[in-house]
CSV table of C-alpha atoms in Angstrom, one decimal:
chain,number,residue,atom,x,y,z
A,1,MET,CA,7.2,-58.9,82.9
A,2,GLU,CA,8.9,-56.2,80.9
A,3,SER,CA,9.6,-56.5,77.2
A,4,VAL,CA,13.3,-56.1,76.3
A,5,ILE,CA,14.2,-54.6,72.9
A,6,SER,CA,17.3,-56.2,71.6
A,7,PRO,CA,20.1,-54.0,70.2
A,8,GLY,CA,19.9,-55.9,66.9
A,9,LEU,CA,16.3,-54.8,66.4
A,10,VAL,CA,17.2,-51.2,67.1
A,11,ILE,CA,20.0,-51.3,64.6
A,12,SER,CA,17.7,-52.8,62.0
A,13,LEU,CA,15.2,-50.1,62.5
A,14,ILE,CA,17.9,-47.5,62.2
A,15,LEU,CA,19.2,-49.0,59.0
A,16,VAL,CA,15.6,-49.2,57.5
A,17,ILE,CA,15.0,-45.6,58.3
A,18,ILE,CA,18.4,-44.6,56.8
A,19,GLY,CA,17.6,-46.6,53.7
A,20,ILE,CA,14.2,-45.0,53.3
A,21,PHE,CA,15.8,-41.6,53.7
A,22,ILE,CA,18.5,-42.4,51.2
A,23,ILE,CA,15.9,-43.7,48.7
A,24,ALA,CA,13.7,-40.6,49.3
A,25,LYS,CA,16.7,-38.3,48.8
A,26,GLY,CA,18.1,-40.2,45.9
A,27,LEU,CA,15.0,-40.8,43.9
A,28,VAL,CA,14.3,-37.8,41.6
A,29,ILE,CA,11.4,-37.4,39.3
A,30,VAL,CA,12.0,-34.9,36.5
A,31,ARG,CA,8.9,-33.6,34.7
A,32,GLN,CA,8.5,-33.3,30.9
A,33,SER,CA,10.4,-30.4,29.3
A,34,GLU,CA,12.6,-30.0,32.4
A,35,VAL,CA,16.1,-31.0,33.1
A,36,MET,CA,18.5,-31.0,36.1
A,37,VAL,CA,22.2,-30.4,36.2
A,38,ILE,CA,23.8,-32.8,38.7
A,39,GLU,CA,27.2,-32.2,40.4
A,40,ARG,CA,29.2,-34.8,42.1
A,41,LEU,CA,31.4,-33.4,44.8
A,42,GLY,CA,31.2,-30.0,43.3
A,43,SER,CA,32.0,-31.0,39.7
A,44,PHE,CA,29.6,-31.4,36.8
A,45,ASN,CA,28.5,-35.0,36.4
A,46,ARG,CA,25.5,-35.3,34.2
A,47,VAL,CA,22.1,-33.9,33.1
A,48,LEU,CA,19.0,-35.6,34.3
A,49,GLU,CA,16.3,-35.8,31.6
A,50,SER,CA,12.6,-36.2,32.1
A,51,GLY,CA,11.5,-39.4,34.0
A,52,VAL,CA,12.6,-41.3,37.1
A,53,ASN,CA,16.3,-40.8,38.1
A,54,ILE,CA,18.4,-41.8,41.0
A,55,ILE,CA,21.2,-39.7,42.6
A,56,ILE,CA,23.6,-40.5,45.5
A,57,PRO,CA,22.6,-38.3,48.4
A,58,PHE,CA,25.2,-36.1,50.0
A,59,ILE,CA,27.6,-36.9,47.1
A,60,GLU,CA,25.5,-35.8,44.2
A,61,ARG,CA,23.3,-32.7,44.2
A,62,PRO,CA,21.5,-30.5,41.6
A,63,ARG,CA,23.1,-27.2,40.6
A,64,ALA,CA,20.7,-24.3,40.9
A,65,ILE,CA,20.4,-21.6,38.2
A,66,ILE,CA,19.5,-18.0,38.9
A,67,MET,CA,16.4,-16.7,37.0
A,68,THR,CA,15.4,-13.1,37.0
A,69,ARG,CA,11.9,-12.2,35.9
A,70,TYR,CA,9.9,-9.0,35.9
A,71,VAL,CA,6.5,-8.6,37.4
A,72,ARG,CA,4.4,-5.9,35.9
A,73,MET,CA,2.3,-3.8,38.4
A,74,GLY,CA,0.5,-1.1,36.5
A,75,ASP,CA,3.0,0.8,34.5
A,76,GLU,CA,6.0,-0.3,36.6
A,77,TYR,CA,8.1,-3.5,36.4
A,78,HIS,CA,9.5,-5.1,39.5
A,79,PRO,CA,12.4,-7.6,39.1
A,80,SER,CA,12.2,-10.9,41.0
A,81,SER,CA,15.2,-13.4,41.2
A,82,SER,CA,15.0,-17.0,42.3
A,83,PHE,CA,17.3,-20.1,42.5
A,84,GLU,CA,15.8,-23.0,40.5
A,85,THR,CA,17.2,-26.5,40.3
A,86,ARG,CA,14.8,-27.5,37.6
A,87,ILE,CA,15.7,-25.8,34.3
A,88,ASP,CA,12.7,-25.3,32.0
A,89,ARG,CA,13.6,-26.0,28.4
A,90,ARG,CA,10.4,-24.5,27.0
A,91,GLU,CA,10.3,-21.2,25.1
A,92,THR,CA,10.2,-18.4,27.7
A,93,VAL,CA,9.2,-14.8,27.2
A,94,MET,CA,11.0,-12.0,28.9
A,95,ASP,CA,9.1,-8.7,29.0
A,96,PHE,CA,11.6,-6.2,30.2
A,97,PRO,CA,10.8,-2.5,31.0
A,98,GLY,CA,11.0,0.3,28.4
A,99,GLN,CA,14.4,1.7,27.6
A,100,PRO,CA,15.3,5.3,26.5
A,101,VAL,CA,16.9,5.2,23.1
A,102,VAL,CA,18.3,8.1,21.0
A,103,THR,CA,17.7,7.9,17.3
A,104,THR,CA,19.9,9.3,14.6
A,105,ASP,CA,17.9,12.6,14.4
A,106,ASN,CA,18.5,13.1,18.1
A,107,VAL,CA,15.0,12.1,19.3
A,108,THR,CA,14.7,10.3,22.6
A,109,VAL,CA,12.1,7.5,22.5
A,110,ASN,CA,11.2,5.0,25.1
A,111,ILE,CA,11.0,1.4,23.6
A,112,ASN,CA,9.3,-1.5,25.4
A,113,GLY,CA,10.3,-4.9,24.0
A,114,ALA,CA,9.7,-8.6,24.6
A,115,LEU,CA,12.3,-11.3,24.2
A,116,TYR,CA,11.5,-15.0,23.4
A,117,TYR,CA,14.3,-17.4,24.2
A,118,GLN,CA,14.8,-21.1,24.9
A,119,ILE,CA,17.6,-23.0,26.9
A,120,ILE,CA,19.0,-25.7,24.6
A,121,ASP,CA,22.2,-26.4,26.5
A,122,PRO,CA,21.6,-26.5,30.3
A,123,ARG,CA,25.2,-27.1,31.1
A,124,ARG,CA,26.3,-23.9,29.4
A,125,ALA,CA,23.4,-21.9,30.8
A,126,VAL,CA,24.6,-22.9,34.3
A,127,TYR,CA,28.4,-22.8,34.0
A,128,GLU,CA,29.2,-20.3,31.2
A,129,VAL,CA,27.4,-17.3,32.7
A,130,ALA,CA,26.5,-16.3,36.3
A,131,ASN,CA,23.0,-15.1,35.7
A,132,MET,CA,21.7,-16.2,32.3
A,133,SER,CA,18.4,-14.3,32.3
A,134,GLN,CA,20.1,-11.1,33.4
A,135,ALA,CA,22.8,-11.5,30.8
A,136,VAL,CA,20.2,-12.0,28.0
A,137,GLU,CA,18.3,-9.0,29.2
A,138,VAL,CA,21.3,-6.7,29.3
A,139,LEU,CA,22.4,-7.9,25.9
A,140,ALA,CA,18.9,-7.2,24.5
A,141,LYS,CA,18.9,-3.7,25.9
A,142,THR,CA,22.4,-2.8,24.5
A,143,THR,CA,21.6,-4.3,21.1
A,144,LEU,CA,18.3,-2.4,21.0
A,145,ARG,CA,20.1,0.9,21.6
A,146,SER,CA,22.7,0.0,19.0
A,147,VAL,CA,20.2,-0.9,16.3
A,148,VAL,CA,17.8,2.0,16.9
A,149,GLY,CA,20.6,4.5,17.3
A,150,LYS,CA,21.4,4.0,13.6
A,151,MET,CA,17.9,4.8,12.4
A,152,GLU,CA,15.7,7.9,12.1
A,153,LEU,CA,12.4,8.3,13.9
A,154,ASP,CA,10.2,7.9,10.8
A,155,LYS,CA,12.2,4.9,9.7
A,156,LEU,CA,11.8,3.3,13.1
A,157,PHE,CA,8.0,3.4,12.9
A,158,GLU,CA,8.0,2.1,9.3
A,159,SER,CA,10.3,-0.9,9.8
A,160,ARG,CA,9.7,-2.6,13.1
A,161,SER,CA,10.2,-6.0,11.6
A,162,GLU,CA,13.6,-4.9,10.4
A,163,VAL,CA,14.5,-3.7,13.9
A,164,ASN,CA,13.4,-7.1,15.3
A,165,ASN,CA,15.4,-9.1,12.8
A,166,ALA,CA,18.5,-6.9,13.3
A,167,ILE,CA,18.4,-7.3,17.1
A,168,GLN,CA,17.9,-11.0,16.9
A,169,ALA,CA,20.8,-11.4,14.4
A,170,GLU,CA,23.2,-9.4,16.6
A,171,MET,CA,22.2,-11.3,19.8
A,172,GLU,CA,22.2,-14.8,18.4
A,173,GLU,CA,26.0,-15.3,18.4
A,174,ALA,CA,26.5,-14.1,21.9
A,175,ALA,CA,23.5,-16.0,23.3
A,176,SER,CA,24.6,-19.2,21.7
A,177,LYS,CA,27.7,-19.2,23.9
A,178,TRP,CA,25.4,-19.4,26.9
A,179,GLY,CA,23.4,-22.3,25.6
A,180,VAL,CA,20.4,-20.1,24.8
A,181,LYS,CA,18.5,-19.8,21.5
A,182,LEU,CA,16.7,-16.6,20.7
A,183,THR,CA,13.5,-17.4,18.8
A,184,ARG,CA,12.3,-13.8,18.2
A,185,VAL,CA,12.4,-10.2,19.5
A,186,GLU,CA,9.4,-8.0,19.4
A,187,VAL,CA,9.2,-4.2,19.8
A,188,GLN,CA,5.9,-3.8,21.7
A,189,ASP,CA,5.5,0.0,22.2
A,190,ILE,CA,7.4,3.1,21.2
A,191,SER,CA,6.6,6.3,23.2
A,192,MET,CA,8.1,9.7,22.6
A,193,PRO,CA,7.9,13.2,24.1
A,194,GLU,CA,4.7,15.2,23.7
A,195,GLU,CA,6.3,18.0,21.6
A,196,VAL,CA,7.6,15.3,19.1
A,197,GLU,CA,4.1,13.8,18.9
A,198,GLU,CA,2.6,17.2,18.3
A,199,ALA,CA,5.1,17.9,15.5
A,200,MET,CA,4.4,14.5,13.9
A,201,ARG,CA,0.6,15.2,14.0
A,202,LEU,CA,1.1,18.6,12.3
A,203,GLN,CA,3.4,16.9,9.8
A,204,MET,CA,0.8,14.2,9.1
A,205,ALA,CA,-2.0,16.8,8.7
A,206,ALA,CA,0.2,18.8,6.3
A,207,GLU,CA,1.0,15.7,4.3
A,208,ARG,CA,-2.7,14.8,4.1
A,209,LYS,CA,-3.6,18.3,3.0
A,210,ARG,CA,-0.8,18.1,0.3
A,211,ARG,CA,-2.2,14.8,-0.9
A,212,ALA,CA,-5.7,16.2,-1.1
A,213,THR,CA,-4.4,19.2,-3.1
A,214,VAL,CA,-2.5,17.0,-5.5
A,215,THR,CA,-5.5,14.8,-5.9
A,216,GLU,CA,-7.8,17.7,-6.6
A,217,ALA,CA,-5.3,19.2,-9.1
A,218,GLU,CA,-5.0,15.9,-10.9
A,219,GLY,CA,-8.8,15.6,-11.0
A,220,GLU,CA,-9.1,19.1,-12.5
A,221,LYS,CA,-6.3,18.3,-15.0
A,222,SER,CA,-8.1,15.1,-16.1
A,223,ALA,CA,-11.4,17.0,-16.4
A,224,ALA,CA,-9.7,19.8,-18.5
A,225,ILE,CA,-8.1,17.2,-20.8
A,226,ALA,CA,-11.4,15.3,-21.2
A,227,MET,CA,-13.2,18.6,-22.0
A,228,ALA,CA,-10.5,19.6,-24.5
A,229,GLN,CA,-10.7,16.2,-26.2
A,230,GLY,CA,-14.5,16.5,-26.3
A,231,GLN,CA,-14.3,20.0,-27.9
A,232,ARG,CA,-11.7,18.7,-30.3
A,233,GLU,CA,-13.8,15.8,-31.4
A,234,SER,CA,-16.9,18.0,-31.6
A,235,ALA,CA,-15.0,20.5,-33.8
A,236,ILE,CA,-13.8,17.7,-36.0
A,237,LEU,CA,-17.3,16.3,-36.4
A,238,ASN,CA,-18.7,19.8,-37.1
A,239,ALA,CA,-16.0,20.4,-39.7
A,240,GLU,CA,-16.7,17.0,-41.3
A,241,GLY,CA,-20.5,17.8,-41.3
A,242,ASP,CA,-19.8,21.3,-42.8
A,243,LYS,CA,-17.6,19.7,-45.4
A,244,GLU,CA,-20.2,17.1,-46.4
A,245,SER,CA,-22.9,19.7,-46.4
A,246,ALA,CA,-20.8,22.0,-48.7
A,247,ILE,CA,-20.1,19.1,-51.0
A,248,LEU,CA,-23.8,18.2,-51.2
A,249,ARG,CA,-24.8,21.8,-51.8
A,250,ALA,CA,-22.1,22.1,-54.5
A,251,GLN,CA,-23.3,18.9,-56.1
A,252,GLY,CA,-26.9,20.2,-56.0
A,253,GLU,CA,-25.9,23.5,-57.6
A,254,GLN,CA,-23.9,21.7,-60.2
A,255,GLU,CA,-26.9,19.5,-61.0
A,256,SER,CA,-29.2,22.5,-61.1
A,257,ILE,CA,-26.9,24.4,-63.5
A,258,ARG,CA,-26.6,21.3,-65.7
A,259,LEU,CA,-30.4,21.0,-65.9
A,260,VAL,CA,-30.9,24.7,-66.6
A,261,LEU,CA,-28.2,24.7,-69.3
A,262,SER,CA,-29.6,21.6,-70.9
A,263,ALA,CA,-33.0,23.2,-71.0
A,264,ILE,CA,-32.1,26.7,-72.4
A,265,GLY,CA,-29.1,25.7,-74.4
A,266,ASP,CA,-25.4,25.3,-73.7
A,267,THR,CA,-24.2,28.6,-75.1
A,268,GLU,CA,-21.7,31.0,-73.6
A,269,ASP,CA,-24.3,33.8,-73.0
A,270,ASN,CA,-26.6,31.4,-71.3
A,271,LYS,CA,-23.8,30.2,-69.0
A,272,GLN,CA,-23.0,33.8,-68.0
A,273,THR,CA,-26.7,34.5,-67.4
A,274,VAL,CA,-27.1,31.4,-65.2
A,275,ILE,CA,-24.0,32.2,-63.2
A,276,GLY,CA,-25.1,35.7,-62.7
A,277,TYR,CA,-28.5,34.5,-61.5
A,278,LEU,CA,-26.9,32.2,-58.9
A,279,LEU,CA,-24.6,34.9,-57.6
A,280,GLY,CA,-27.5,37.3,-57.3
A,281,GLN,CA,-29.4,34.8,-55.2
A,282,SER,CA,-26.4,34.6,-52.9
A,283,TYR,CA,-26.4,38.4,-52.5
A,284,ILE,CA,-30.1,38.4,-51.8
A,285,LYS,CA,-29.6,35.8,-49.0
A,286,VAL,CA,-26.8,37.9,-47.4
A,287,LEU,CA,-28.6,41.3,-47.6
A,288,PRO,CA,-31.0,40.7,-44.6
A,289,ASN,CA,-28.0,39.9,-42.4
A,290,MET,CA,-26.2,43.0,-43.6
A,291,ALA,CA,-29.2,45.2,-42.8
A,292,LYS,CA,-29.2,44.0,-39.2
A,293,ASP,CA,-25.7,45.5,-38.5
A,294,GLY,CA,-26.6,49.1,-39.1
A,295,GLU,CA,-29.0,51.7,-40.4
A,296,ARG,CA,-27.5,52.0,-43.8
A,297,VAL,CA,-26.5,49.3,-46.2
A,298,PHE,CA,-24.0,49.9,-49.0
A,299,VAL,CA,-24.5,47.5,-51.9
A,300,PRO,CA,-21.5,47.0,-54.3
A,301,TYR,CA,-21.9,48.0,-57.9
A,302,GLU,CA,-21.5,44.4,-59.0
A,303,SER,CA,-24.6,43.5,-56.9
A,304,SER,CA,-26.8,45.8,-58.8
A,305,ALA,CA,-25.5,44.4,-62.1
A,306,LEU,CA,-26.2,40.8,-60.9
A,307,LEU,CA,-29.7,41.8,-59.7
A,308,GLY,CA,-30.3,43.2,-63.2
A,309,SER,CA,-29.1,40.0,-64.7
A,310,MET,CA,-31.5,38.1,-62.6
A,311,GLY,CA,-34.4,40.3,-63.7
A,312,MET,CA,-33.4,39.9,-67.3
A,313,PHE,CA,-33.1,36.1,-66.8
A,314,ARG,CA,-36.6,35.9,-65.4
A,315,GLU,CA,-38.0,38.0,-68.2
A,316,LEU,CA,-36.4,35.9,-70.9
A,317,ALA,CA,-36.7,32.4,-69.6
A,318,GLY,CA,-38.2,32.4,-66.2
A,319,SER,CA,-36.5,31.2,-63.0
A,320,PRO,CA,-34.1,28.3,-63.2
A,321,GLU,CA,-36.4,26.3,-61.1
A,322,ASP,CA,-39.3,26.8,-63.6
A,323,ILE,CA,-36.9,25.8,-66.4
A,324,VAL,CA,-36.1,22.6,-64.5
A,325,ARG,CA,-39.7,21.8,-64.0
A,326,GLN,CA,-40.6,22.6,-67.6
A,327,SER,CA,-37.7,20.4,-68.7
A,328,GLY,CA,-39.0,17.6,-66.7
A,329,LYS,CA,-42.5,18.0,-68.2
A,330,GLN,CA,-41.1,18.0,-71.7
A,331,ASP,CA,-39.1,14.9,-71.0
A,332,GLY,CA,-42.3,13.3,-69.8
A,333,LEU,CA,-44.3,14.3,-72.9
A,334,ARG,CA,-41.5,13.0,-75.1
A,335,GLY,CA,-41.6,9.7,-73.3
A,336,GLY,CA,-45.4,9.5,-73.7
A,337,MET,CA,-45.3,10.3,-77.4
A,338,VAL,CA,-42.7,7.7,-78.0
A,339,ALA,CA,-44.7,5.1,-76.2
A,340,SER,CA,-47.9,5.9,-78.1
A,341,ALA,CA,-46.0,5.8,-81.4
A,342,GLY,CA,-44.6,2.4,-80.5
A,343,ASN,CA,-48.1,1.0,-79.7
A,344,SER,CA,-49.5,2.2,-83.0
């Protein structure tokens, strides 16, 4: 007995299959940090956020966005474009190949940069520009040429952060129209011709040699100043020592003259005799040094007179030193006699 499948059962199965297909096509799961732009009959309808979403098959469909990325193979970059219905809202880095740029001093350098951006408005990123990633890349290259073209080569190496900030500031307004936010721009590598590198090395070597010469000259200057200050202080100390020594000698001679005069009498003749004796002693001290300078020594007439005065002084009263000693002894005897008289 053959089983007969009723038409109603067939229709039910067909409806179930169509329902499953519709549910499968209409059920869309969007992952975290991703969105989808949905069109209904070719017009923008809504943006699907992360989670479970339902769309109407054959009436609603996601709109794809063109993304161009570079794949680095060795020293070469190969572009790769793809159509993506799921738009990533995370921060994305675009490492585009190096670009030849001419600086103000007519030096051609090759600059390799990296661009960090984030899609904040998926609708604008899809409808305001045909190829968002390519537009951002071209804008970054032209802005890089514009900014670097206003700078000299030395300034370019010294102020990479200024270049990055200037590129980001100029690109921000244009990129915001496409629903893209530029987070930062980085200049990764700057390469230049070999002859320019050689000239920079020579310049750097000359600069270092100049700095070494300046440092050595400053050291010699400081040493000379320190030596001069030391000699000045030494001369001042020697002068002060000579001054104090001369003062002490003068005080000693004054005390000696006073004692001699007090011993022999404070008359005018005795004063002249003592003064002549002291001058004679000075001549006698100088004579040995005068004899060293030559074979003959000429003694002034006044010297012989002074020497005669010294001899006469010794014959009459002895040397001033003896007079001082005798004066001291006599003072001691007087003190003893006075003490014995007091005891008696």
